[in-house]
Coordinates of N, CA and C in Angstrom, one line a residue:
M976 N 93.9 179.9 63.2 CA 94.0 178.5 63.1 C 95.3 178.0 63.9
D977 N 96.3 178.9 64.1 CA 97.5 178.5 64.7 C 97.3 178.3 66.2
W978 N 96.3 178.9 66.8 CA 96.0 178.7 68.3 C 95.4 177.4 68.7
V979 N 94.8 176.7 67.7 CA 94.1 175.5 68.0 C 95.0 174.4 68.6
P980 N 96.2 174.1 67.9 CA 97.0 173.1 68.5 C 97.5 173.5 69.9
V981 N 97.8 174.8 70.1 CA 98.3 175.2 71.4 C 97.2 175.0 72.5
V982 N 96.0 175.3 72.2 CA 94.9 175.1 73.2 C 94.7 173.6 73.4
F983 N 94.6 172.8 72.4 CA 94.4 171.4 72.5 C 95.5 170.7 73.3
I984 N 96.8 171.0 72.9 CA 97.9 170.4 73.6 C 97.9 170.8 75.1
T985 N 97.7 172.1 75.3 CA 97.6 172.5 76.7 C 96.5 171.8 77.5
F986 N 95.4 171.6 76.9 CA 94.3 170.9 77.6 C 94.6 169.5 77.8
K987 N 95.3 168.8 76.8 CA 95.7 167.4 76.9 C 96.7 167.3 78.0
V988 N 97.7 168.1 78.1 CA 98.7 168.0 79.2 C 98.0 168.2 80.5
L989 N 97.1 169.2 80.7 CA 96.5 169.4 81.9 C 95.6 168.2 82.3
A990 N 94.8 167.7 81.4 CA 94.0 166.6 81.7 C 94.8 165.3 82.1
F991 N 95.8 165.0 81.3 CA 96.6 163.9 81.7 C 97.3 164.1 83.0
G992 N 97.8 165.3 83.3 CA 98.5 165.6 84.6 C 97.5 165.4 85.7
I993 N 96.3 165.9 85.6 CA 95.3 165.7 86.7 C 94.9 164.3 86.9
C994 N 94.7 163.6 85.8 CA 94.4 162.1 85.9 C 95.5 161.3 86.5
M995 N 96.8 161.6 86.1 CA 97.9 160.9 86.7 C 98.0 161.2 88.2
F996 N 97.8 162.4 88.6 CA 97.9 162.8 90.0 C 96.9 161.9 90.8
F997 N 95.6 161.9 90.3 CA 94.6 161.1 91.1 C 94.8 159.6 91.0
A998 N 95.4 159.1 89.9 CA 95.7 157.7 89.8 C 96.8 157.3 90.8
I999 N 97.8 158.1 90.8 CA 98.9 157.8 91.7 C 98.4 157.9 93.2
K1000 N 97.6 159.0 93.5 CA 97.1 159.1 94.8 C 96.2 157.9 95.2
W1001 N 95.4 157.5 94.3 CA 94.5 156.4 94.6 C 95.3 155.1 94.9
H1002 N 96.3 154.8 94.0 CA 97.1 153.6 94.2 C 97.9 153.7 95.5
Y1003 N 98.4 154.9 95.9 CA 99.1 155.1 97.1 C 98.2 154.8 98.3
D1004 N 97.0 155.3 98.2 CA 96.0 155.1 99.3 C 95.7 153.6 99.4
Q1005 N 95.5 153.0 98.3 CA 95.2 151.5 98.3 C 96.4 150.7 98.9
G1006 N 97.6 151.2 98.7 CA 98.7 150.5 99.2 C 98.9 150.6 100.7
K1007 N 98.4 151.7 101.3 CA 98.4 151.9 102.7 C 97.4 151.0 103.4
K1008 N 96.3 150.6 102.7 CA 95.3 149.8 103.4 C 95.8 148.4 103.8
G1009 N 96.3 147.7 102.8 CA 96.7 146.3 103.1 C 98.1 146.1 102.7
K1010 N 98.9 145.3 103.4 CA 100.3 145.1 103.1 C 100.5 143.6 103.0
D1011 N 99.8 142.9 102.1 CA 100.0 141.5 101.9 C 100.9 141.3 100.7
T1012 N 102.2 141.4 100.9 CA 103.2 141.4 99.9 C 103.2 140.1 99.1
R1013 N 102.9 139.0 99.8 CA 103.0 137.7 99.2 C 101.9 137.6 98.1
A1014 N 100.7 138.0 98.4 CA 99.6 138.0 97.3 C 100.0 139.0 96.2
L1015 N 100.6 140.1 96.6 CA 100.9 141.1 95.5 C 102.0 140.5 94.6
L1016 N 103.0 139.8 95.1 CA 104.0 139.2 94.3 C 103.4 138.1 93.4
R1017 N 102.5 137.3 94.0 CA 101.9 136.2 93.2 C 101.1 136.8 92.1
N1018 N 100.3 137.8 92.3 CA 99.5 138.4 91.3 C 100.3 139.1 90.2
S1019 N 101.4 139.7 90.6 CA 102.3 140.4 89.7 C 103.0 139.4 88.8
A1020 N 103.3 138.2 89.3 CA 103.9 137.2 88.5 C 102.9 136.6 87.5
K1021 N 101.7 136.4 88.0 CA 100.6 136.0 87.1 C 100.4 136.9 85.9
V1022 N 100.4 138.2 86.2 CA 100.2 139.2 85.2 C 101.4 139.2 84.2
A1023 N 102.6 139.1 84.7 CA 103.8 139.1 83.8 C 103.8 137.8 82.9
V1024 N 103.4 136.7 83.5 CA 103.3 135.5 82.6 C 102.3 135.6 81.6
I1025 N 101.1 136.1 81.9 CA 100.0 136.3 81.0 C 100.5 137.2 79.9
F1026 N 101.1 138.3 80.3 CA 101.6 139.3 79.3 C 102.6 138.7 78.3
I1027 N 103.5 137.9 78.8 CA 104.5 137.2 77.9 C 103.8 136.2 77.0
V1028 N 102.9 135.5 77.5 CA 102.1 134.5 76.6 C 101.4 135.2 75.5
V1029 N 100.7 136.3 75.9 CA 99.9 137.1 74.9 C 100.8 137.7 73.9
L1030 N 101.9 138.2 74.4 CA 102.9 138.9 73.4 C 103.4 137.8 72.4
G1031 N 103.7 136.6 72.9 CA 104.2 135.6 72.0 C 103.1 135.2 71.0
G1032 N 101.8 135.2 71.5 CA 100.7 134.9 70.5 C 100.6 135.9 69.5
V1033 N 100.7 137.2 69.9 CA 100.6 138.3 68.9 C 101.7 138.2 67.9
L1034 N 102.9 138.0 68.4 CA 104.1 137.9 67.5 C 103.9 136.7 66.5
F1035 N 103.4 135.5 67.0 CA 103.2 134.4 66.1 C 102.1 134.7 65.1
L1036 N 101.0 135.3 65.5 CA 100.0 135.7 64.5 C 100.5 136.7 63.5
A1037 N 101.3 137.7 63.9 CA 101.8 138.7 63.0 C 102.7 138.1 62.0
F1038 N 103.6 137.2 62.4 CA 104.5 136.6 61.5 C 103.8 135.6 60.6
S1039 N 102.8 134.9 61.1 CA 102.0 133.9 60.3 C 101.3 134.7 59.2
L1040 N 100.7 135.8 59.6 CA 100.0 136.6 58.6 C 100.9 137.2 57.6
A1041 N 102.1 137.6 58.0 CA 103.1 138.2 57.1 C 103.5 137.1 56.1
K1042 N 103.8 135.9 56.6 CA 104.2 134.8 55.7 C 103.1 134.4 54.8
T1043 N 101.8 134.4 55.2 CA 100.7 134.1 54.4 C 100.5 135.1 53.3
L1044 N 100.8 136.4 53.6 CA 100.7 137.4 52.6 C 101.9 137.5 51.6
G1045 N 102.9 136.7 51.9 CA 104.1 136.6 51.0 C 105.1 137.7 51.3
L1046 N 105.1 138.3 52.5 CA 106.1 139.3 52.8 C 107.4 138.7 53.1
D1047 N 108.5 139.4 52.7 CA 109.8 138.9 52.9 C 110.3 139.4 54.2
L1048 N 110.5 138.4 55.2 CA 110.9 138.7 56.5 C 112.4 138.4 56.8
S1049 N 113.1 138.0 55.7 CA 114.5 137.6 55.9 C 115.4 138.9 56.2
L1050 N 116.4 138.7 57.0 CA 117.4 139.7 57.2 C 118.3 139.9 56.1
P1051 N 118.8 141.1 55.8 CA 119.6 141.3 54.6 C 121.0 140.7 54.8

């Protein structure tokens, strides 16, 4: 039974390593195709703004739920 974690962790590390290699290679190859930096920056800004808005929404819902359930969220 002691060999099971060793085999699974080794498999997981190999699988993630191979997937990361191909993901990085694919993104590198895609970057060589087109160099429209203006569109890239615009899309990156949109993704960042959407992420911040969604993060704020999740925080609001979490604190609202905690307050509804009567949890004490005050600092000591």
